[in-house]
Amino acid sequence: MYLVELYELIEEGENSHVEFKRKFSSPEKIAKEMIAFANSGGGYILFGVDDDRSIIGVESEKSEIELINTAAKFYCEPEIEFSLEIIFIKRVDVVVVYIPKSNRKPHRLITDDKDSPPKFYVRSEDKSVLASKETVNILRNSNSEKPLSITIGDNEKKLFDFLTENKKITVKGFKKLVNISERRASRTLVNLVKAEVIRHVINGTEEFFTLA
């Protein structure tokens, strides 16, 4: 990465493709960010840059690299591929980690608590958020090149009519619309996303479906 490109990333601020880290916290927390980028569209983590875009630098790039490798290898399942650069800027070193969009989704976080349910993360605006079960199911199919073939019934037609007029719907909203269980509503919406008939949108803390 050229110096001018790093300046541009910092100037843009944190977003769905860029995360700033003043310092390294823990392998588990960094793994969470790496997983979110890999499960989404990919992106950069800049170590040594504060949230207000101040360039702080890192104290020891060697220890940072070791901890990043640990996070990717031992806290991510499957292991996450990434590239890493150390860039000298304003008399300090910034560690730039690039995580590409993965073709092995979904990646999950490995924690020390073996009894906790699997945790998957995705990127939403400038945050890494816990993925819903609908998101995880969609991610599982996202590596396939062919859309799912489905049959359109009365429930799907009611959904399309609703979306044409109201633009978006949630799982609970669809459940109420056609009077089915939440589990069936979730499965139907996920299958329609896999068929590329509707879109799944995560906007901050809000999650909904729209026409494709």
PDB file of C-alpha atoms in Angstrom:
ATOM      1  CA  MET A   1       0.000   0.000   0.000  1.00  0.00           C
ATOM      2  CA  TYR A   2       1.275   3.465  -0.910  1.00  0.00           C
ATOM      3  CA  LEU A   3       1.453   6.159   1.768  1.00  0.00           C
ATOM      4  CA  VAL A   4      -1.180   8.228  -0.018  1.00  0.00           C
ATOM      5  CA  GLU A   5      -3.577   5.272   0.068  1.00  0.00           C
ATOM      6  CA  LEU A   6      -3.143   4.954   3.827  1.00  0.00           C
ATOM      7  CA  TYR A   7      -3.836   8.664   4.273  1.00  0.00           C
ATOM      8  CA  GLU A   8      -7.012   8.249   2.195  1.00  0.00           C
ATOM      9  CA  LEU A   9      -8.234   5.340   4.341  1.00  0.00           C
ATOM     10  CA  ILE A  10      -7.628   7.333   7.531  1.00  0.00           C
ATOM     11  CA  GLU A  11      -9.302  10.422   6.103  1.00  0.00           C
ATOM     12  CA  GLU A  12     -12.432   8.419   5.185  1.00  0.00           C
ATOM     13  CA  GLY A  13     -12.791   7.263   8.776  1.00  0.00           C
ATOM     14  CA  GLU A  14     -14.217   3.996  10.036  1.00  0.00           C
ATOM     15  CA  ASN A  15     -16.867   2.416   7.831  1.00  0.00           C
ATOM     16  CA  SER A  16     -18.017  -0.993   6.597  1.00  0.00           C
ATOM     17  CA  HIS A  17     -14.548  -1.651   5.132  1.00  0.00           C
ATOM     18  CA  VAL A  18     -12.211   0.099   7.603  1.00  0.00           C
ATOM     19  CA  GLU A  19     -11.618  -0.368  11.342  1.00  0.00           C
ATOM     20  CA  PHE A  20      -9.179   1.669  13.502  1.00  0.00           C
ATOM     21  CA  LYS A  21      -7.406   0.183  16.520  1.00  0.00           C
ATOM     22  CA  ARG A  22      -5.381   2.442  18.806  1.00  0.00           C
ATOM     23  CA  LYS A  23      -3.665  -0.630  20.223  1.00  0.00           C
ATOM     24  CA  PHE A  24      -3.982  -4.383  20.237  1.00  0.00           C
ATOM     25  CA  SER A  25      -6.501  -5.586  22.823  1.00  0.00           C
ATOM     26  CA  SER A  26      -6.723  -9.391  22.718  1.00  0.00           C
ATOM     27  CA  PRO A  27      -6.595 -12.131  20.053  1.00  0.00           C
ATOM     28  CA  GLU A  28     -10.292 -12.865  20.614  1.00  0.00           C
ATOM     29  CA  LYS A  29     -11.378  -9.255  20.016  1.00  0.00           C
ATOM     30  CA  ILE A  30      -9.222  -8.928  16.911  1.00  0.00           C
ATOM     31  CA  ALA A  31     -10.510 -12.277  15.621  1.00  0.00           C
ATOM     32  CA  LYS A  32     -14.034 -10.858  15.919  1.00  0.00           C
ATOM     33  CA  GLU A  33     -13.122  -7.966  13.595  1.00  0.00           C
ATOM     34  CA  MET A  34     -11.319 -10.257  11.133  1.00  0.00           C
ATOM     35  CA  ILE A  35     -14.302 -12.614  11.029  1.00  0.00           C
ATOM     36  CA  ALA A  36     -16.724  -9.745  10.382  1.00  0.00           C
ATOM     37  CA  PHE A  37     -14.696  -8.540   7.393  1.00  0.00           C
ATOM     38  CA  ALA A  38     -14.201 -12.056   5.994  1.00  0.00           C
ATOM     39  CA  ASN A  39     -17.941 -12.791   6.282  1.00  0.00           C
ATOM     40  CA  SER A  40     -18.796  -9.475   4.611  1.00  0.00           C
ATOM     41  CA  GLY A  41     -17.083  -7.626   1.785  1.00  0.00           C
ATOM     42  CA  GLY A  42     -13.554  -7.617   3.185  1.00  0.00           C
ATOM     43  CA  GLY A  43     -11.681  -4.667   4.627  1.00  0.00           C
ATOM     44  CA  TYR A  44      -8.773  -3.145   6.546  1.00  0.00           C
ATOM     45  CA  ILE A  45      -7.827  -3.022  10.216  1.00  0.00           C
ATOM     46  CA  LEU A  46      -5.359  -0.222  10.966  1.00  0.00           C
ATOM     47  CA  PHE A  47      -3.397  -0.728  14.191  1.00  0.00           C
ATOM     48  CA  GLY A  48      -1.931   2.460  15.598  1.00  0.00           C
ATOM     49  CA  VAL A  49      -4.794   4.736  14.491  1.00  0.00           C
ATOM     50  CA  ASP A  50      -7.285   6.131  17.025  1.00  0.00           C
ATOM     51  CA  ASP A  51     -11.037   6.478  16.501  1.00  0.00           C
ATOM     52  CA  ASP A  52     -10.618  10.231  15.959  1.00  0.00           C
ATOM     53  CA  ARG A  53      -8.167   9.446  13.084  1.00  0.00           C
ATOM     54  CA  SER A  54      -5.110  10.402  15.143  1.00  0.00           C
ATOM     55  CA  ILE A  55      -2.039   8.449  14.044  1.00  0.00           C
ATOM     56  CA  ILE A  56      -0.567   6.999  17.257  1.00  0.00           C
ATOM     57  CA  GLY A  57       1.576   4.172  15.925  1.00  0.00           C
ATOM     58  CA  VAL A  58       2.311   0.827  17.576  1.00  0.00           C
ATOM     59  CA  GLU A  59       4.890   0.164  20.276  1.00  0.00           C
ATOM     60  CA  SER A  60       6.130  -3.174  18.942  1.00  0.00           C
ATOM     61  CA  GLU A  61       5.171  -4.273  15.454  1.00  0.00           C
ATOM     62  CA  LYS A  62       6.717  -7.699  16.079  1.00  0.00           C
ATOM     63  CA  SER A  63       4.427  -8.500  19.018  1.00  0.00           C
ATOM     64  CA  GLU A  64       1.436  -7.076  17.128  1.00  0.00           C
ATOM     65  CA  ILE A  65       2.129  -9.396  14.185  1.00  0.00           C
ATOM     66  CA  GLU A  66       2.430 -12.423  16.460  1.00  0.00           C
ATOM     67  CA  LEU A  67      -0.894 -11.655  18.124  1.00  0.00           C
ATOM     68  CA  ILE A  68      -2.631 -11.059  14.782  1.00  0.00           C
ATOM     69  CA  ASN A  69      -1.359 -14.407  13.506  1.00  0.00           C
ATOM     70  CA  THR A  70      -2.619 -16.048  16.699  1.00  0.00           C
ATOM     71  CA  ALA A  71      -6.049 -14.472  16.253  1.00  0.00           C
ATOM     72  CA  ALA A  72      -6.406 -15.631  12.638  1.00  0.00           C
ATOM     73  CA  LYS A  73      -5.111 -19.145  13.237  1.00  0.00           C
ATOM     74  CA  PHE A  74      -6.492 -20.127  16.635  1.00  0.00           C
ATOM     75  CA  TYR A  75      -9.567 -17.937  17.178  1.00  0.00           C
ATOM     76  CA  CYS A  76     -11.183 -18.146  13.730  1.00  0.00           C
ATOM     77  CA  GLU A  77     -12.868 -21.213  12.249  1.00  0.00           C
ATOM     78  CA  PRO A  78     -12.113 -21.730   9.400  1.00  0.00           C
ATOM     79  CA  GLU A  79      -8.755 -19.959   9.644  1.00  0.00           C
ATOM     80  CA  ILE A  80      -8.807 -16.533   7.990  1.00  0.00           C
ATOM     81  CA  GLU A  81      -6.441 -15.478   5.238  1.00  0.00           C
ATOM     82  CA  PHE A  82      -5.006 -11.959   5.437  1.00  0.00           C
ATOM     83  CA  SER A  83      -2.115  -9.790   4.304  1.00  0.00           C
ATOM     84  CA  LEU A  84      -0.111  -7.471   6.524  1.00  0.00           C
ATOM     85  CA  GLU A  85       2.055  -4.392   5.973  1.00  0.00           C
ATOM     86  CA  ILE A  86       3.999  -2.121   8.310  1.00  0.00           C
ATOM     87  CA  ILE A  87       3.928   1.456   7.066  1.00  0.00           C
ATOM     88  CA  PHE A  88       6.095   4.257   8.484  1.00  0.00           C
ATOM     89  CA  ILE A  89       3.994   7.399   8.692  1.00  0.00           C
ATOM     90  CA  LYS A  90       4.527  10.592  10.745  1.00  0.00           C
ATOM     91  CA  ARG A  91       7.557   9.015  12.440  1.00  0.00           C
ATOM     92  CA  VAL A  92       5.611   6.002  13.751  1.00  0.00           C
ATOM     93  CA  ASP A  93       4.711   2.540  12.466  1.00  0.00           C
ATOM     94  CA  VAL A  94       1.134   1.634  11.559  1.00  0.00           C
ATOM     95  CA  VAL A  95       0.242  -2.029  11.025  1.00  0.00           C
ATOM     96  CA  VAL A  96      -2.188  -2.462   8.132  1.00  0.00           C
ATOM     97  CA  VAL A  97      -4.078  -5.766   7.979  1.00  0.00           C
ATOM     98  CA  TYR A  98      -6.190  -6.524   4.912  1.00  0.00           C
ATOM     99  CA  ILE A  99      -8.825  -9.270   5.141  1.00  0.00           C
ATOM    100  CA  PRO A 100     -10.361 -10.207   1.763  1.00  0.00           C
ATOM    101  CA  LYS A 101     -13.952 -11.324   1.317  1.00  0.00           C
ATOM    102  CA  SER A 102     -13.874 -15.035   2.058  1.00  0.00           C
ATOM    103  CA  ASN A 103     -15.071 -17.873  -0.152  1.00  0.00           C
ATOM    104  CA  ARG A 104     -15.200 -20.162   2.908  1.00  0.00           C
ATOM    105  CA  LYS A 105     -18.023 -18.422   4.781  1.00  0.00           C
ATOM    106  CA  PRO A 106     -19.292 -18.449   7.419  1.00  0.00           C
ATOM    107  CA  HIS A 107     -16.338 -17.984   9.770  1.00  0.00           C
ATOM    108  CA  ARG A 108     -17.023 -18.234  13.506  1.00  0.00           C
ATOM    109  CA  LEU A 109     -15.249 -17.096  16.643  1.00  0.00           C
ATOM    110  CA  ILE A 110     -13.526 -19.713  18.784  1.00  0.00           C
ATOM    111  CA  THR A 111     -13.702 -18.829  22.485  1.00  0.00           C
ATOM    112  CA  ASP A 112     -12.483 -20.417  25.697  1.00  0.00           C
ATOM    113  CA  ASP A 113     -16.095 -21.012  26.748  1.00  0.00           C
ATOM    114  CA  LYS A 114     -16.838 -24.357  25.093  1.00  0.00           C
ATOM    115  CA  ASP A 115     -20.485 -24.285  26.247  1.00  0.00           C
ATOM    116  CA  SER A 116     -21.364 -21.003  24.541  1.00  0.00           C
ATOM    117  CA  PRO A 117     -23.219 -21.136  21.206  1.00  0.00           C
ATOM    118  CA  PRO A 118     -21.210 -20.466  18.017  1.00  0.00           C
ATOM    119  CA  LYS A 119     -20.691 -16.757  17.332  1.00  0.00           C
ATOM    120  CA  PHE A 120     -20.557 -15.413  13.786  1.00  0.00           C
ATOM    121  CA  TYR A 121     -19.939 -11.744  12.982  1.00  0.00           C
ATOM    122  CA  VAL A 122     -20.569  -9.488   9.986  1.00  0.00           C
ATOM    123  CA  ARG A 123     -19.816  -5.871   9.218  1.00  0.00           C
ATOM    124  CA  SER A 124     -22.615  -3.299   9.534  1.00  0.00           C
ATOM    125  CA  GLU A 125     -21.646   0.313   8.839  1.00  0.00           C
ATOM    126  CA  ASP A 126     -18.627   0.941  11.100  1.00  0.00           C
ATOM    127  CA  LYS A 127     -19.332  -1.910  13.533  1.00  0.00           C
ATOM    128  CA  SER A 128     -18.751  -5.657  13.699  1.00  0.00           C
ATOM    129  CA  VAL A 129     -22.071  -7.157  14.823  1.00  0.00           C
ATOM    130  CA  LEU A 130     -23.250 -10.596  15.866  1.00  0.00           C
ATOM    131  CA  ALA A 131     -24.894 -12.346  12.908  1.00  0.00           C
ATOM    132  CA  SER A 132     -28.456 -13.589  13.192  1.00  0.00           C
ATOM    133  CA  LYS A 133     -29.366 -17.161  12.282  1.00  0.00           C
ATOM    134  CA  GLU A 134     -30.814 -15.841   9.006  1.00  0.00           C
ATOM    135  CA  THR A 135     -27.521 -14.151   8.177  1.00  0.00           C
ATOM    136  CA  VAL A 136     -25.544 -17.302   8.971  1.00  0.00           C
ATOM    137  CA  ASN A 137     -27.778 -19.437   6.740  1.00  0.00           C
ATOM    138  CA  ILE A 138     -27.416 -16.930   3.899  1.00  0.00           C
ATOM    139  CA  LEU A 139     -23.634 -16.897   4.340  1.00  0.00           C
ATOM    140  CA  ARG A 140     -23.544 -20.691   4.060  1.00  0.00           C
ATOM    141  CA  ASN A 141     -25.057 -20.460   0.586  1.00  0.00           C
ATOM    142  CA  SER A 142     -23.106 -17.390  -0.531  1.00  0.00           C
ATOM    143  CA  ASN A 143     -20.140 -19.461  -1.721  1.00  0.00           C
ATOM    144  CA  SER A 144     -22.320 -21.166  -4.341  1.00  0.00           C
ATOM    145  CA  GLU A 145     -22.329 -19.719  -7.853  1.00  0.00           C
ATOM    146  CA  LYS A 146     -25.873 -20.888  -8.676  1.00  0.00           C
ATOM    147  CA  PRO A 147     -28.984 -19.359  -7.077  1.00  0.00           C
ATOM    148  CA  LEU A 148     -31.435 -21.687  -5.357  1.00  0.00           C
ATOM    149  CA  SER A 149     -34.492 -22.802  -7.349  1.00  0.00           C
ATOM    150  CA  ILE A 150     -37.754 -22.370  -5.450  1.00  0.00           C
ATOM    151  CA  THR A 151     -41.513 -22.649  -5.902  1.00  0.00           C
ATOM    152  CA  ILE A 152     -43.600 -19.499  -5.465  1.00  0.00           C
ATOM    153  CA  GLY A 153     -46.750 -20.099  -3.415  1.00  0.00           C
ATOM    154  CA  ASP A 154     -49.437 -17.985  -1.785  1.00  0.00           C
ATOM    155  CA  ASN A 155     -47.205 -16.904   1.118  1.00  0.00           C
ATOM    156  CA  GLU A 156     -44.497 -15.712  -1.238  1.00  0.00           C
ATOM    157  CA  LYS A 157     -47.036 -13.805  -3.350  1.00  0.00           C
ATOM    158  CA  LYS A 158     -48.383 -12.067  -0.250  1.00  0.00           C
ATOM    159  CA  LEU A 159     -44.805 -11.174   0.664  1.00  0.00           C
ATOM    160  CA  PHE A 160     -44.088  -9.685  -2.772  1.00  0.00           C
ATOM    161  CA  ASP A 161     -47.310  -7.637  -2.645  1.00  0.00           C
ATOM    162  CA  PHE A 162     -46.377  -6.364   0.812  1.00  0.00           C
ATOM    163  CA  LEU A 163     -42.831  -5.453  -0.228  1.00  0.00           C
ATOM    164  CA  THR A 164     -44.058  -3.692  -3.355  1.00  0.00           C
ATOM    165  CA  GLU A 165     -46.127  -1.379  -1.162  1.00  0.00           C
ATOM    166  CA  ASN A 166     -44.064  -1.209   2.048  1.00  0.00           C
ATOM    167  CA  LYS A 167     -40.491  -1.734   0.763  1.00  0.00           C
ATOM    168  CA  LYS A 168     -39.213  -3.870   3.672  1.00  0.00           C
ATOM    169  CA  ILE A 169     -40.192  -6.575   6.154  1.00  0.00           C
ATOM    170  CA  THR A 170     -38.683  -8.428   9.133  1.00  0.00           C
ATOM    171  CA  VAL A 171     -38.918 -12.110  10.010  1.00  0.00           C
ATOM    172  CA  LYS A 172     -41.507 -11.356  12.679  1.00  0.00           C
ATOM    173  CA  GLY A 173     -43.405  -9.125  10.266  1.00  0.00           C
ATOM    174  CA  PHE A 174     -43.579 -11.886   7.660  1.00  0.00           C
ATOM    175  CA  LYS A 175     -44.620 -14.401  10.330  1.00  0.00           C
ATOM    176  CA  LYS A 176     -47.560 -12.168  11.253  1.00  0.00           C
ATOM    177  CA  LEU A 177     -48.400 -11.350   7.622  1.00  0.00           C
ATOM    178  CA  VAL A 178     -49.013 -14.953   6.555  1.00  0.00           C
ATOM    179  CA  ASN A 179     -49.687 -16.520   9.998  1.00  0.00           C
ATOM    180  CA  ILE A 180     -46.866 -19.067  10.124  1.00  0.00           C
ATOM    181  CA  SER A 181     -44.232 -19.999  12.713  1.00  0.00           C
ATOM    182  CA  GLU A 182     -41.177 -17.797  13.092  1.00  0.00           C
ATOM    183  CA  ARG A 183     -38.961 -20.730  12.131  1.00  0.00           C
ATOM    184  CA  ARG A 184     -40.859 -21.260   8.868  1.00  0.00           C
ATOM    185  CA  ALA A 185     -40.901 -17.526   8.174  1.00  0.00           C
ATOM    186  CA  SER A 186     -37.136 -17.376   8.649  1.00  0.00           C
ATOM    187  CA  ARG A 187     -36.538 -20.381   6.402  1.00  0.00           C
ATOM    188  CA  THR A 188     -38.787 -18.993   3.647  1.00  0.00           C
ATOM    189  CA  LEU A 189     -37.093 -15.600   3.650  1.00  0.00           C
ATOM    190  CA  VAL A 190     -33.609 -17.145   3.646  1.00  0.00           C
ATOM    191  CA  ASN A 191     -34.526 -19.373   0.687  1.00  0.00           C
ATOM    192  CA  LEU A 192     -35.859 -16.373  -1.237  1.00  0.00           C
ATOM    193  CA  VAL A 193     -32.562 -14.581  -0.618  1.00  0.00           C
ATOM    194  CA  LYS A 194     -30.668 -17.651  -1.838  1.00  0.00           C
ATOM    195  CA  ALA A 195     -32.867 -17.607  -4.955  1.00  0.00           C
ATOM    196  CA  GLU A 196     -31.906 -13.932  -5.428  1.00  0.00           C
ATOM    197  CA  VAL A 197     -35.568 -12.875  -5.375  1.00  0.00           C
ATOM    198  CA  ILE A 198     -35.261 -10.667  -2.289  1.00  0.00           C
ATOM    199  CA  ARG A 199     -32.350  -8.970  -0.509  1.00  0.00           C
ATOM    200  CA  HIS A 200     -31.209  -9.271   3.087  1.00  0.00           C
ATOM    201  CA  VAL A 201     -30.171  -5.925   4.606  1.00  0.00           C
ATOM    202  CA  ILE A 202     -28.327  -5.204   7.859  1.00  0.00           C
ATOM    203  CA  ASN A 203     -28.440  -1.514   8.719  1.00  0.00           C
ATOM    204  CA  GLY A 204     -26.922  -0.839  12.117  1.00  0.00           C
ATOM    205  CA  THR A 205     -29.024  -2.779  14.606  1.00  0.00           C
ATOM    206  CA  GLU A 206     -31.885  -3.161  12.127  1.00  0.00           C
ATOM    207  CA  GLU A 207     -32.205  -6.280   9.978  1.00  0.00           C
ATOM    208  CA  PHE A 208     -34.826  -6.674   7.244  1.00  0.00           C
ATOM    209  CA  PHE A 209     -35.631  -7.925   3.741  1.00  0.00           C
ATOM    210  CA  THR A 210     -36.452  -6.015   0.546  1.00  0.00           C
ATOM    211  CA  LEU A 211     -37.193  -6.886  -3.068  1.00  0.00           C
ATOM    212  CA  ALA A 212     -34.025  -7.624  -5.042  1.00  0.00           C
TER     213      ALA A 212
END
